[in-house]
PDB file of C-alpha atoms in Angstrom:
ATOM      1  CA  MET E  64      -0.050   0.049   0.047  1.00  0.00           C
ATOM      2  CA  SER E  65       1.484   3.463  -0.994  1.00  0.00           C
ATOM      3  CA  LYS E  66       1.570   6.207   1.199  1.00  0.00           C
ATOM      4  CA  TYR E  67      -1.114   7.879  -0.494  1.00  0.00           C
ATOM      5  CA  GLU E  68      -3.436   4.923  -0.265  1.00  0.00           C
ATOM      6  CA  PHE E  69      -2.704   4.638   3.642  1.00  0.00           C
ATOM      7  CA  SER E  70      -3.437   8.511   3.910  1.00  0.00           C
ATOM      8  CA  LEU E  71      -6.798   8.010   2.005  1.00  0.00           C
ATOM      9  CA  ARG E  72      -7.624   5.057   4.062  1.00  0.00           C
ATOM     10  CA  GLN E  73      -7.017   7.333   7.254  1.00  0.00           C
ATOM     11  CA  GLU E  74      -9.193   9.958   5.931  1.00  0.00           C
ATOM     12  CA  VAL E  75     -12.036   7.425   5.028  1.00  0.00           C
ATOM     13  CA  LEU E  76     -11.813   5.999   8.584  1.00  0.00           C
ATOM     14  CA  MET E  77     -11.877   9.642  10.016  1.00  0.00           C
ATOM     15  CA  GLU E  78     -15.105  10.027   8.377  1.00  0.00           C
ATOM     16  CA  VAL E  79     -16.619   6.521   9.280  1.00  0.00           C
ATOM     17  CA  GLY E  80     -15.645   7.260  12.956  1.00  0.00           C
ATOM     18  CA  ALA E  81     -17.167  10.725  12.935  1.00  0.00           C
ATOM     19  CA  SER E  82     -20.375   9.128  11.448  1.00  0.00           C
ATOM     20  CA  VAL E  83     -20.391   6.297  14.370  1.00  0.00           C
ATOM     21  CA  LEU E  84     -19.837   9.124  17.015  1.00  0.00           C
ATOM     22  CA  GLY E  85     -22.753  11.198  15.492  1.00  0.00           C
ATOM     23  CA  ASP E  86     -25.000   8.194  15.640  1.00  0.00           C
ATOM     24  CA  LEU E  87     -23.977   7.370  19.314  1.00  0.00           C
ATOM     25  CA  PHE E  88     -24.769  11.006  20.189  1.00  0.00           C
ATOM     26  CA  ARG E  89     -28.090  11.187  18.567  1.00  0.00           C
ATOM     27  CA  TYR E  90     -29.159   7.891  20.248  1.00  0.00           C
ATOM     28  CA  SER E  91     -27.968   9.431  23.613  1.00  0.00           C
ATOM     29  CA  GLU E  92     -29.853  12.590  23.103  1.00  0.00           C
ATOM     30  CA  GLU E  93     -33.023  10.752  22.201  1.00  0.00           C
ATOM     31  CA  LYS E  94     -32.714   8.502  25.234  1.00  0.00           C
ATOM     32  CA  ASN E  95     -31.599  11.108  27.279  1.00  0.00           C
ATOM     33  CA  ILE E  96     -28.506   9.373  28.500  1.00  0.00           C
ATOM     34  CA  GLU E  97     -26.573  11.428  30.929  1.00  0.00           C
ATOM     35  CA  SER E  98     -24.710   8.899  32.967  1.00  0.00           C
ATOM     36  CA  ARG E  99     -20.914   8.396  32.079  1.00  0.00           C
ATOM     37  CA  SER E 100     -21.364   4.856  33.267  1.00  0.00           C
ATOM     38  CA  ASP E 101     -24.113   4.041  30.683  1.00  0.00           C
ATOM     39  CA  PRO E 102     -22.709   1.430  27.888  1.00  0.00           C
ATOM     40  CA  VAL E 103     -23.540   3.902  25.238  1.00  0.00           C
ATOM     41  CA  SER E 104     -21.470   6.607  26.830  1.00  0.00           C
ATOM     42  CA  ILE E 105     -18.729   4.295  27.433  1.00  0.00           C
ATOM     43  CA  LEU E 106     -18.864   3.219  23.765  1.00  0.00           C
ATOM     44  CA  TYR E 107     -18.836   6.814  22.635  1.00  0.00           C
ATOM     45  CA  GLY E 108     -15.495   7.201  24.610  1.00  0.00           C
ATOM     46  CA  LEU E 109     -13.943   3.906  23.100  1.00  0.00           C
ATOM     47  CA  VAL E 110     -15.108   5.269  19.645  1.00  0.00           C
ATOM     48  CA  TRP E 111     -13.637   8.655  20.246  1.00  0.00           C
ATOM     49  CA  ASN E 112     -10.186   6.934  21.371  1.00  0.00           C
ATOM     50  CA  ALA E 113     -10.211   4.800  18.276  1.00  0.00           C
ATOM     51  CA  LYS E 114     -10.840   7.818  16.037  1.00  0.00           C
ATOM     52  CA  GLN E 115      -7.843   9.662  17.653  1.00  0.00           C
ATOM     53  CA  ASP E 116      -5.629   6.612  17.014  1.00  0.00           C
ATOM     54  CA  ILE E 117      -6.269   6.692  13.236  1.00  0.00           C
ATOM     55  CA  LEU E 118      -3.493   9.393  12.599  1.00  0.00           C
ATOM     56  CA  LEU E 119      -1.201   7.590  15.157  1.00  0.00           C
ATOM     57  CA  SER E 120      -1.342   4.431  12.984  1.00  0.00           C
ATOM     58  CA  LYS E 121       1.608   3.348  11.119  1.00  0.00           C
ATOM     59  CA  THR E 122       0.465   0.052   9.803  1.00  0.00           C
ATOM     60  CA  GLU E 123      -2.469  -1.269   7.780  1.00  0.00           C
ATOM     61  CA  ALA E 124      -3.183  -3.696  10.497  1.00  0.00           C
ATOM     62  CA  GLU E 125      -3.732  -1.014  12.939  1.00  0.00           C
ATOM     63  CA  LEU E 126      -6.317   0.622  10.539  1.00  0.00           C
ATOM     64  CA  GLU E 127      -7.958  -2.710  10.120  1.00  0.00           C
ATOM     65  CA  GLN E 128      -8.364  -2.983  14.004  1.00  0.00           C
ATOM     66  CA  ILE E 129      -9.834   0.536  14.037  1.00  0.00           C
ATOM     67  CA  GLU E 130     -12.290  -0.299  11.233  1.00  0.00           C
ATOM     68  CA  GLY E 131     -13.353  -3.461  13.230  1.00  0.00           C
ATOM     69  CA  GLN E 132     -13.957  -1.371  16.302  1.00  0.00           C
ATOM     70  CA  PHE E 133     -16.176   1.020  14.357  1.00  0.00           C
ATOM     71  CA  HIS E 134     -18.056  -1.987  12.895  1.00  0.00           C
ATOM     72  CA  LEU E 135     -18.771  -3.337  16.387  1.00  0.00           C
ATOM     73  CA  ALA E 136     -19.733  -0.152  17.820  1.00  0.00           C
ATOM     74  CA  ARG E 137     -22.356   0.435  14.682  1.00  0.00           C
ATOM     75  CA  ASN E 138     -23.608  -3.178  15.252  1.00  0.00           C
ATOM     76  CA  PHE E 139     -23.979  -2.514  19.005  1.00  0.00           C
ATOM     77  CA  LEU E 140     -26.023   0.391  18.351  1.00  0.00           C
ATOM     78  CA  SER E 141     -28.220  -1.311  15.947  1.00  0.00           C
ATOM     79  CA  GLY E 142     -28.728  -3.932  18.364  1.00  0.00           C
ATOM     80  CA  LEU E 143     -29.958  -1.579  20.877  1.00  0.00           C
ATOM     81  CA  GLU E 144     -32.365   0.245  18.512  1.00  0.00           C
ATOM     82  CA  ILE E 145     -33.914  -3.064  17.667  1.00  0.00           C
ATOM     83  CA  ALA E 146     -34.099  -4.251  21.225  1.00  0.00           C
ATOM     84  CA  ARG E 147     -35.952  -0.951  22.147  1.00  0.00           C
ATOM     85  CA  ALA E 148     -38.169  -0.872  19.036  1.00  0.00           C
ATOM     86  CA  GLU E 149     -39.520  -4.476  20.022  1.00  0.00           C
ATOM     87  CA  GLY E 150     -39.743  -3.547  23.748  1.00  0.00           C
ATOM     88  CA  PHE E 151     -36.765  -5.582  25.292  1.00  0.00           C
ATOM     89  CA  ALA E 152     -34.724  -2.468  26.461  1.00  0.00           C
TER      90      ALA E 152
END
């Protein structure tokens, strides 16, 4: 992977991270989540930290790990939304 491709991948991941953070923020606002110990708040912090790590990454494997974290966060949020819609949470 060239330096250009690596930088481009970093930029794309920055956008993905921003999107995930936005989704988590909107969910927190809709559900009036204010507690820092709430799982959604904790997940927000983890995604925030992963987003910061993008620019510190030196290898493609590090970027893949961060991308996986973003996918997990998005899947977690989707699961919460489905559970709430079905009346389980």
